[in-house]
JSON list of C-alpha atoms in Angstrom, two decimals:
[
{"chain": "A", "resi": 13, "resn": "MET", "atom": "CA", "xyz": [121.93, 134.23, 102.18]},
{"chain": "A", "resi": 14, "resn": "GLY", "atom": "CA", "xyz": [118.13, 133.79, 102.42]},
{"chain": "A", "resi": 15, "resn": "LEU", "atom": "CA", "xyz": [117.62, 136.23, 99.55]},
{"chain": "A", "resi": 16, "resn": "LEU", "atom": "CA", "xyz": [120.13, 134.34, 97.37]},
{"chain": "A", "resi": 17, "resn": "THR", "atom": "CA", "xyz": [118.46, 130.99, 98.13]},
{"chain": "A", "resi": 18, "resn": "SER", "atom": "CA", "xyz": [115.07, 132.47, 97.28]},
{"chain": "A", "resi": 19, "resn": "ALA", "atom": "CA", "xyz": [116.40, 133.92, 94.00]},
{"chain": "A", "resi": 20, "resn": "VAL", "atom": "CA", "xyz": [118.00, 130.62, 92.99]},
{"chain": "A", "resi": 21, "resn": "GLY", "atom": "CA", "xyz": [114.77, 128.78, 93.81]},
{"chain": "A", "resi": 22, "resn": "THR", "atom": "CA", "xyz": [112.79, 131.23, 91.69]},
{"chain": "A", "resi": 23, "resn": "VAL", "atom": "CA", "xyz": [115.17, 130.88, 88.73]},
{"chain": "A", "resi": 24, "resn": "VAL", "atom": "CA", "xyz": [115.10, 127.06, 88.95]},
{"chain": "A", "resi": 25, "resn": "GLY", "atom": "CA", "xyz": [111.29, 127.17, 89.11]},
{"chain": "A", "resi": 26, "resn": "LEU", "atom": "CA", "xyz": [111.08, 129.44, 86.06]},
{"chain": "A", "resi": 27, "resn": "VAL", "atom": "CA", "xyz": [113.51, 127.30, 84.04]},
{"chain": "A", "resi": 28, "resn": "SER", "atom": "CA", "xyz": [111.68, 124.13, 85.04]},
{"chain": "A", "resi": 29, "resn": "GLY", "atom": "CA", "xyz": [108.32, 125.66, 84.15]},
{"chain": "A", "resi": 30, "resn": "PHE", "atom": "CA", "xyz": [109.62, 126.85, 80.78]},
{"chain": "A", "resi": 31, "resn": "MET", "atom": "CA", "xyz": [111.10, 123.40, 79.98]},
{"chain": "A", "resi": 32, "resn": "ASN", "atom": "CA", "xyz": [107.79, 121.71, 80.88]},
{"chain": "A", "resi": 33, "resn": "PHE", "atom": "CA", "xyz": [105.87, 124.19, 78.73]},
{"chain": "A", "resi": 34, "resn": "PHE", "atom": "CA", "xyz": [108.30, 123.72, 75.82]},
{"chain": "A", "resi": 35, "resn": "THR", "atom": "CA", "xyz": [108.22, 119.90, 75.95]},
{"chain": "A", "resi": 36, "resn": "ASP", "atom": "CA", "xyz": [104.40, 119.89, 76.33]},
{"chain": "A", "resi": 37, "resn": "ILE", "atom": "CA", "xyz": [104.17, 121.51, 72.89]},
{"chain": "A", "resi": 38, "resn": "PHE", "atom": "CA", "xyz": [105.52, 118.28, 71.36]},
{"chain": "A", "resi": 39, "resn": "LEU", "atom": "CA", "xyz": [103.52, 115.89, 73.56]},
{"chain": "A", "resi": 40, "resn": "THR", "atom": "CA", "xyz": [100.48, 114.28, 71.97]},
{"chain": "A", "resi": 41, "resn": "PRO", "atom": "CA", "xyz": [97.38, 115.19, 74.01]},
{"chain": "A", "resi": 42, "resn": "PRO", "atom": "CA", "xyz": [95.47, 112.20, 75.39]},
{"chain": "A", "resi": 43, "resn": "LEU", "atom": "CA", "xyz": [92.06, 111.10, 74.18]},
{"chain": "A", "resi": 44, "resn": "LYS", "atom": "CA", "xyz": [89.69, 109.88, 76.88]},
{"chain": "A", "resi": 45, "resn": "ALA", "atom": "CA", "xyz": [89.49, 106.12, 76.78]},
{"chain": "A", "resi": 46, "resn": "THR", "atom": "CA", "xyz": [86.07, 104.57, 76.33]},
{"chain": "A", "resi": 47, "resn": "LEU", "atom": "CA", "xyz": [84.90, 101.32, 77.84]},
{"chain": "A", "resi": 48, "resn": "LYS", "atom": "CA", "xyz": [84.17, 100.04, 74.34]},
{"chain": "A", "resi": 49, "resn": "HIS", "atom": "CA", "xyz": [87.78, 100.71, 73.29]},
{"chain": "A", "resi": 50, "resn": "LEU", "atom": "CA", "xyz": [89.25, 98.94, 76.33]},
{"chain": "A", "resi": 51, "resn": "GLU", "atom": "CA", "xyz": [86.92, 95.95, 76.58]},
{"chain": "A", "resi": 52, "resn": "GLU", "atom": "CA", "xyz": [87.85, 94.62, 73.11]},
{"chain": "A", "resi": 53, "resn": "THR", "atom": "CA", "xyz": [91.56, 94.49, 74.00]},
{"chain": "A", "resi": 54, "resn": "GLU", "atom": "CA", "xyz": [93.08, 91.03, 73.72]},
{"chain": "A", "resi": 55, "resn": "LEU", "atom": "CA", "xyz": [95.26, 90.32, 76.74]},
{"chain": "A", "resi": 56, "resn": "GLN", "atom": "CA", "xyz": [97.72, 87.46, 77.24]},
{"chain": "A", "resi": 57, "resn": "THR", "atom": "CA", "xyz": [98.54, 85.97, 80.60]},
{"chain": "A", "resi": 58, "resn": "LEU", "atom": "CA", "xyz": [102.23, 86.11, 81.48]},
{"chain": "A", "resi": 59, "resn": "SER", "atom": "CA", "xyz": [102.32, 83.44, 84.17]},
{"chain": "A", "resi": 60, "resn": "GLY", "atom": "CA", "xyz": [101.33, 79.80, 84.06]},
{"chain": "A", "resi": 61, "resn": "GLU", "atom": "CA", "xyz": [99.76, 78.49, 80.87]},
{"chain": "A", "resi": 62, "resn": "THR", "atom": "CA", "xyz": [99.57, 81.25, 78.26]},
{"chain": "A", "resi": 63, "resn": "ARG", "atom": "CA", "xyz": [95.99, 82.13, 77.41]},
{"chain": "A", "resi": 64, "resn": "THR", "atom": "CA", "xyz": [94.35, 85.00, 75.57]},
{"chain": "A", "resi": 65, "resn": "LEU", "atom": "CA", "xyz": [91.21, 86.72, 76.81]},
{"chain": "A", "resi": 66, "resn": "LYS", "atom": "CA", "xyz": [89.19, 89.83, 76.11]},
{"chain": "A", "resi": 67, "resn": "ALA", "atom": "CA", "xyz": [89.83, 92.56, 78.69]},
{"chain": "A", "resi": 68, "resn": "LYS", "atom": "CA", "xyz": [86.06, 92.86, 79.29]},
{"chain": "A", "resi": 69, "resn": "SER", "atom": "CA", "xyz": [86.16, 89.55, 81.15]},
{"chain": "A", "resi": 70, "resn": "LEU", "atom": "CA", "xyz": [88.31, 91.17, 83.86]},
{"chain": "A", "resi": 71, "resn": "TRP", "atom": "CA", "xyz": [85.69, 93.68, 84.91]},
{"chain": "A", "resi": 72, "resn": "ASP", "atom": "CA", "xyz": [82.52, 91.78, 84.27]},
{"chain": "A", "resi": 73, "resn": "GLU", "atom": "CA", "xyz": [82.84, 91.22, 88.00]},
{"chain": "A", "resi": 74, "resn": "GLU", "atom": "CA", "xyz": [86.08, 92.98, 88.84]},
{"chain": "A", "resi": 75, "resn": "VAL", "atom": "CA", "xyz": [88.27, 96.09, 88.37]},
{"chain": "A", "resi": 76, "resn": "ILE", "atom": "CA", "xyz": [91.56, 96.82, 86.66]},
{"chain": "A", "resi": 77, "resn": "ILE", "atom": "CA", "xyz": [94.19, 98.99, 88.25]},
{"chain": "A", "resi": 78, "resn": "HIS", "atom": "CA", "xyz": [97.62, 99.48, 86.74]},
{"chain": "A", "resi": 79, "resn": "LYS", "atom": "CA", "xyz": [100.81, 99.43, 88.89]},
{"chain": "A", "resi": 80, "resn": "LEU", "atom": "CA", "xyz": [99.42, 100.12, 92.36]},
{"chain": "A", "resi": 81, "resn": "SER", "atom": "CA", "xyz": [100.65, 97.33, 94.61]},
{"chain": "A", "resi": 82, "resn": "SER", "atom": "CA", "xyz": [100.70, 99.48, 97.70]},
{"chain": "A", "resi": 83, "resn": "LEU", "atom": "CA", "xyz": [96.89, 99.46, 97.64]},
{"chain": "A", "resi": 84, "resn": "LYS", "atom": "CA", "xyz": [96.62, 95.65, 97.54]},
{"chain": "A", "resi": 85, "resn": "PRO", "atom": "CA", "xyz": [95.53, 95.22, 101.20]},
{"chain": "A", "resi": 86, "resn": "GLN", "atom": "CA", "xyz": [92.81, 97.89, 100.93]},
{"chain": "A", "resi": 87, "resn": "LEU", "atom": "CA", "xyz": [91.64, 96.54, 97.56]},
{"chain": "A", "resi": 88, "resn": "ASP", "atom": "CA", "xyz": [91.51, 92.99, 98.97]},
{"chain": "A", "resi": 89, "resn": "GLU", "atom": "CA", "xyz": [89.32, 94.32, 101.78]},
{"chain": "A", "resi": 90, "resn": "LEU", "atom": "CA", "xyz": [86.96, 95.79, 99.17]},
{"chain": "A", "resi": 91, "resn": "GLY", "atom": "CA", "xyz": [87.00, 92.58, 97.12]},
{"chain": "A", "resi": 92, "resn": "VAL", "atom": "CA", "xyz": [88.65, 94.39, 94.21]},
{"chain": "A", "resi": 93, "resn": "PRO", "atom": "CA", "xyz": [91.53, 92.64, 92.40]},
{"chain": "A", "resi": 94, "resn": "LEU", "atom": "CA", "xyz": [94.69, 94.37, 91.16]},
{"chain": "A", "resi": 95, "resn": "TYR", "atom": "CA", "xyz": [96.06, 93.93, 87.63]},
{"chain": "A", "resi": 96, "resn": "ALA", "atom": "CA", "xyz": [98.91, 95.38, 85.59]},
{"chain": "A", "resi": 97, "resn": "VAL", "atom": "CA", "xyz": [98.79, 95.64, 81.81]},
{"chain": "A", "resi": 98, "resn": "VAL", "atom": "CA", "xyz": [102.17, 95.87, 80.07]},
{"chain": "A", "resi": 99, "resn": "LYS", "atom": "CA", "xyz": [102.91, 96.65, 76.43]},
{"chain": "A", "resi": 100, "resn": "GLU", "atom": "CA", "xyz": [105.81, 94.24, 75.92]},
{"chain": "A", "resi": 101, "resn": "ASP", "atom": "CA", "xyz": [107.51, 91.22, 77.46]},
{"chain": "A", "resi": 102, "resn": "ILE", "atom": "CA", "xyz": [111.20, 91.40, 76.57]},
{"chain": "A", "resi": 103, "resn": "GLY", "atom": "CA", "xyz": [113.80, 89.20, 78.23]},
{"chain": "A", "resi": 104, "resn": "THR", "atom": "CA", "xyz": [113.30, 89.14, 82.00]},
{"chain": "A", "resi": 105, "resn": "GLU", "atom": "CA", "xyz": [111.61, 92.55, 82.14]},
{"chain": "A", "resi": 106, "resn": "VAL", "atom": "CA", "xyz": [108.28, 91.28, 83.50]},
{"chain": "A", "resi": 107, "resn": "GLN", "atom": "CA", "xyz": [110.00, 88.84, 85.89]},
{"chain": "A", "resi": 108, "resn": "ASN", "atom": "CA", "xyz": [112.10, 91.71, 87.24]},
{"chain": "A", "resi": 109, "resn": "PHE", "atom": "CA", "xyz": [108.89, 93.74, 87.69]},
{"chain": "A", "resi": 110, "resn": "ARG", "atom": "CA", "xyz": [107.06, 91.01, 89.66]},
{"chain": "A", "resi": 111, "resn": "PRO", "atom": "CA", "xyz": [108.71, 91.75, 93.05]},
{"chain": "A", "resi": 112, "resn": "PHE", "atom": "CA", "xyz": [107.33, 95.30, 92.78]},
{"chain": "A", "resi": 113, "resn": "PHE", "atom": "CA", "xyz": [103.79, 94.24, 91.83]},
{"chain": "A", "resi": 114, "resn": "LYS", "atom": "CA", "xyz": [101.46, 91.96, 93.80]},
{"chain": "A", "resi": 115, "resn": "GLY", "atom": "CA", "xyz": [98.71, 91.36, 91.24]},
{"chain": "A", "resi": 116, "resn": "GLU", "atom": "CA", "xyz": [98.36, 89.47, 87.97]},
{"chain": "A", "resi": 117, "resn": "ILE", "atom": "CA", "xyz": [100.17, 90.90, 84.94]},
{"chain": "A", "resi": 118, "resn": "PHE", "atom": "CA", "xyz": [98.74, 90.85, 81.41]},
{"chain": "A", "resi": 119, "resn": "LEU", "atom": "CA", "xyz": [100.31, 91.64, 78.04]},
{"chain": "A", "resi": 120, "resn": "ASP", "atom": "CA", "xyz": [98.55, 94.05, 75.66]},
{"chain": "A", "resi": 121, "resn": "GLU", "atom": "CA", "xyz": [100.56, 93.62, 72.45]},
{"chain": "A", "resi": 122, "resn": "LYS", "atom": "CA", "xyz": [98.33, 96.01, 70.48]},
{"chain": "A", "resi": 123, "resn": "LYS", "atom": "CA", "xyz": [98.71, 98.69, 73.20]},
{"chain": "A", "resi": 124, "resn": "ARG", "atom": "CA", "xyz": [95.00, 99.45, 73.34]},
{"chain": "A", "resi": 125, "resn": "PHE", "atom": "CA", "xyz": [95.24, 100.31, 77.02]},
{"chain": "A", "resi": 126, "resn": "TYR", "atom": "CA", "xyz": [97.78, 102.96, 76.02]},
{"chain": "A", "resi": 127, "resn": "GLY", "atom": "CA", "xyz": [95.32, 104.63, 73.64]},
{"chain": "A", "resi": 128, "resn": "PRO", "atom": "CA", "xyz": [92.92, 105.37, 72.00]},
{"chain": "A", "resi": 129, "resn": "ARG", "atom": "CA", "xyz": [95.67, 107.79, 70.96]},
{"chain": "A", "resi": 130, "resn": "GLU", "atom": "CA", "xyz": [99.06, 106.42, 71.99]},
{"chain": "A", "resi": 131, "resn": "ARG", "atom": "CA", "xyz": [101.16, 109.08, 73.69]},
{"chain": "A", "resi": 132, "resn": "LYS", "atom": "CA", "xyz": [104.94, 109.14, 73.56]},
{"chain": "A", "resi": 133, "resn": "MET", "atom": "CA", "xyz": [107.44, 111.28, 75.36]},
{"chain": "A", "resi": 134, "resn": "GLY", "atom": "CA", "xyz": [110.62, 111.14, 73.35]},
{"chain": "A", "resi": 135, "resn": "VAL", "atom": "CA", "xyz": [114.06, 112.50, 74.02]},
{"chain": "A", "resi": 136, "resn": "LEU", "atom": "CA", "xyz": [112.57, 115.80, 75.23]},
{"chain": "A", "resi": 137, "resn": "ALA", "atom": "CA", "xyz": [111.66, 113.96, 78.43]},
{"chain": "A", "resi": 138, "resn": "PHE", "atom": "CA", "xyz": [115.25, 114.42, 79.53]},
{"chain": "A", "resi": 139, "resn": "LEU", "atom": "CA", "xyz": [114.65, 118.19, 79.61]},
{"chain": "A", "resi": 140, "resn": "ARG", "atom": "CA", "xyz": [111.93, 117.83, 82.26]},
{"chain": "A", "resi": 141, "resn": "VAL", "atom": "CA", "xyz": [112.94, 118.15, 85.91]},
{"chain": "A", "resi": 142, "resn": "GLY", "atom": "CA", "xyz": [109.98, 115.96, 86.95]},
{"chain": "A", "resi": 143, "resn": "VAL", "atom": "CA", "xyz": [111.27, 113.06, 84.85]},
{"chain": "A", "resi": 144, "resn": "TRP", "atom": "CA", "xyz": [114.66, 113.25, 86.56]},
{"chain": "A", "resi": 145, "resn": "MET", "atom": "CA", "xyz": [113.05, 113.46, 90.01]},
{"chain": "A", "resi": 146, "resn": "ASN", "atom": "CA", "xyz": [110.74, 110.52, 89.28]},
{"chain": "A", "resi": 147, "resn": "GLY", "atom": "CA", "xyz": [113.67, 108.48, 87.97]},
{"chain": "A", "resi": 148, "resn": "LEU", "atom": "CA", "xyz": [115.69, 109.23, 91.09]},
{"chain": "A", "resi": 149, "resn": "ARG", "atom": "CA", "xyz": [112.73, 108.27, 93.31]},
{"chain": "A", "resi": 150, "resn": "ALA", "atom": "CA", "xyz": [112.34, 104.95, 91.44]},
{"chain": "A", "resi": 151, "resn": "PHE", "atom": "CA", "xyz": [116.08, 104.24, 91.70]},
{"chain": "A", "resi": 152, "resn": "ARG", "atom": "CA", "xyz": [116.04, 104.92, 95.46]},
{"chain": "A", "resi": 153, "resn": "ASN", "atom": "CA", "xyz": [113.15, 102.48, 95.82]},
{"chain": "A", "resi": 154, "resn": "GLY", "atom": "CA", "xyz": [115.17, 99.75, 94.12]},
{"chain": "A", "resi": 155, "resn": "PHE", "atom": "CA", "xyz": [113.67, 99.83, 90.63]},
{"chain": "A", "resi": 156, "resn": "VAL", "atom": "CA", "xyz": [116.53, 100.11, 88.17]},
{"chain": "A", "resi": 157, "resn": "GLY", "atom": "CA", "xyz": [114.77, 99.42, 84.87]},
{"chain": "A", "resi": 158, "resn": "ASN", "atom": "CA", "xyz": [116.66, 98.75, 81.66]},
{"chain": "A", "resi": 159, "resn": "VAL", "atom": "CA", "xyz": [117.18, 100.14, 78.18]},
{"chain": "A", "resi": 160, "resn": "LEU", "atom": "CA", "xyz": [115.45, 97.29, 76.36]},
{"chain": "A", "resi": 161, "resn": "GLY", "atom": "CA", "xyz": [112.22, 97.66, 74.43]},
{"chain": "A", "resi": 162, "resn": "GLU", "atom": "CA", "xyz": [110.29, 100.67, 73.24]},
{"chain": "A", "resi": 163, "resn": "GLY", "atom": "CA", "xyz": [110.51, 102.90, 76.33]},
{"chain": "A", "resi": 164, "resn": "PHE", "atom": "CA", "xyz": [108.76, 106.11, 75.18]},
{"chain": "A", "resi": 165, "resn": "VAL", "atom": "CA", "xyz": [105.02, 105.32, 75.54]},
{"chain": "A", "resi": 166, "resn": "LEU", "atom": "CA", "xyz": [103.28, 107.00, 78.48]},
{"chain": "A", "resi": 167, "resn": "GLY", "atom": "CA", "xyz": [101.03, 104.83, 80.62]},
{"chain": "A", "resi": 168, "resn": "GLY", "atom": "CA", "xyz": [98.25, 105.39, 83.07]},
{"chain": "A", "resi": 169, "resn": "VAL", "atom": "CA", "xyz": [95.87, 104.00, 85.67]},
{"chain": "A", "resi": 170, "resn": "PHE", "atom": "CA", "xyz": [92.28, 102.89, 85.22]},
{"chain": "A", "resi": 171, "resn": "VAL", "atom": "CA", "xyz": [89.65, 101.86, 87.72]},
{"chain": "A", "resi": 172, "resn": "ILE", "atom": "CA", "xyz": [86.91, 100.07, 85.80]},
{"chain": "A", "resi": 173, "resn": "GLY", "atom": "CA", "xyz": [83.64, 99.18, 87.46]},
{"chain": "A", "resi": 174, "resn": "ARG", "atom": "CA", "xyz": [81.52, 96.09, 87.06]},
{"chain": "A", "resi": 175, "resn": "GLY", "atom": "CA", "xyz": [79.09, 95.68, 84.20]},
{"chain": "A", "resi": 176, "resn": "ASP", "atom": "CA", "xyz": [77.90, 99.02, 82.85]},
{"chain": "A", "resi": 177, "resn": "GLN", "atom": "CA", "xyz": [79.60, 101.15, 85.49]},
{"chain": "A", "resi": 178, "resn": "GLY", "atom": "CA", "xyz": [82.31, 101.95, 82.97]},
{"chain": "A", "resi": 179, "resn": "ILE", "atom": "CA", "xyz": [85.57, 103.75, 83.67]},
{"chain": "A", "resi": 180, "resn": "LEU", "atom": "CA", "xyz": [85.42, 105.19, 87.18]},
{"chain": "A", "resi": 181, "resn": "LEU", "atom": "CA", "xyz": [88.90, 106.72, 87.11]},
{"chain": "A", "resi": 182, "resn": "GLU", "atom": "CA", "xyz": [91.33, 107.46, 84.29]},
{"chain": "A", "resi": 183, "resn": "HIS", "atom": "CA", "xyz": [94.77, 108.88, 85.05]},
{"chain": "A", "resi": 184, "resn": "ARG", "atom": "CA", "xyz": [97.18, 109.46, 82.14]},
{"chain": "A", "resi": 185, "resn": "GLU", "atom": "CA", "xyz": [100.86, 110.06, 82.79]},
{"chain": "A", "resi": 186, "resn": "ILE", "atom": "CA", "xyz": [101.93, 113.61, 81.99]},
{"chain": "A", "resi": 187, "resn": "GLU", "atom": "CA", "xyz": [105.57, 112.55, 82.11]},
{"chain": "A", "resi": 188, "resn": "PHE", "atom": "CA", "xyz": [107.44, 109.36, 83.00]},
{"chain": "A", "resi": 189, "resn": "GLY", "atom": "CA", "xyz": [106.81, 108.37, 86.60]},
{"chain": "A", "resi": 190, "resn": "ASP", "atom": "CA", "xyz": [103.79, 110.66, 87.06]},
{"chain": "A", "resi": 191, "resn": "LYS", "atom": "CA", "xyz": [101.85, 108.97, 89.88]},
{"chain": "A", "resi": 192, "resn": "VAL", "atom": "CA", "xyz": [98.10, 108.75, 90.36]},
{"chain": "A", "resi": 193, "resn": "ASN", "atom": "CA", "xyz": [96.59, 110.05, 93.59]},
{"chain": "A", "resi": 194, "resn": "ILE", "atom": "CA", "xyz": [96.11, 106.97, 95.80]},
{"chain": "A", "resi": 195, "resn": "ARG", "atom": "CA", "xyz": [93.04, 108.47, 97.49]},
{"chain": "A", "resi": 196, "resn": "ASP", "atom": "CA", "xyz": [91.35, 108.93, 94.10]},
{"chain": "A", "resi": 197, "resn": "VAL", "atom": "CA", "xyz": [91.97, 105.27, 93.28]},
{"chain": "A", "resi": 198, "resn": "LEU", "atom": "CA", "xyz": [90.52, 104.06, 96.59]},
{"chain": "A", "resi": 199, "resn": "GLN", "atom": "CA", "xyz": [87.53, 106.37, 96.23]},
{"chain": "A", "resi": 200, "resn": "ALA", "atom": "CA", "xyz": [86.84, 104.99, 92.74]},
{"chain": "A", "resi": 201, "resn": "ALA", "atom": "CA", "xyz": [87.34, 101.39, 93.90]},
{"chain": "A", "resi": 202, "resn": "ARG", "atom": "CA", "xyz": [84.77, 101.93, 96.67]},
{"chain": "A", "resi": 203, "resn": "ARG", "atom": "CA", "xyz": [82.22, 102.96, 94.01]},
{"chain": "A", "resi": 204, "resn": "ILE", "atom": "CA", "xyz": [82.35, 99.57, 92.34]},
{"chain": "A", "resi": 205, "resn": "SER", "atom": "CA", "xyz": [78.95, 98.01, 92.64]},
{"chain": "A", "resi": 206, "resn": "LYS", "atom": "CA", "xyz": [78.75, 95.00, 94.93]},
{"chain": "A", "resi": 207, "resn": "GLU", "atom": "CA", "xyz": [75.32, 94.06, 93.59]},
{"chain": "A", "resi": 208, "resn": "PRO", "atom": "CA", "xyz": [75.13, 90.79, 91.65]},
{"chain": "A", "resi": 209, "resn": "LEU", "atom": "CA", "xyz": [75.20, 91.21, 87.88]},
{"chain": "A", "resi": 210, "resn": "SER", "atom": "CA", "xyz": [72.21, 90.08, 85.90]},
{"chain": "A", "resi": 211, "resn": "VAL", "atom": "CA", "xyz": [73.15, 87.34, 83.47]},
{"chain": "A", "resi": 212, "resn": "GLU", "atom": "CA", "xyz": [71.27, 87.18, 80.16]},
{"chain": "A", "resi": 213, "resn": "ASN", "atom": "CA", "xyz": [71.22, 84.05, 78.00]}
]
């Protein structure tokens, strides 16, 4: 029985590896984001009075981190705020997301935070075992999602330091639900300079 289980596990691993390799062929490779690219992004607030601001204003003294509510207590201790940047606001999608996210949410209609080269995982995503496992994990944690909106653009996580520190961490999803290493995020957040910024007139 142990030999059969081992053989089945090997076959499943090989098939999964082949499917990932095959679907990777059609996946657009990411370009590293630059601070210049991100800081010119126009973001809209999604709560209270709608206002538009340049993304640079968020990290002149702060940091941006995308979809990491579980770190909120540690980030608060470090004096580092938590933000989410979404690509669309359709129906009640953002309102349904709020219980899962404890920071402020911004809208990036031009999807600059999803670039500089936007990456999509189309229908081939359904051939990837990891996508199914990540979807099951999300469902078990109470996040159902919907079928509204675009739905194929891959996201990521950024930790952006103050002033000229630049991008301290960039994690791009390889497939839907690909999670960033929490320790890497905390390590990058700890690197954010606590020194006062010089202000030039």
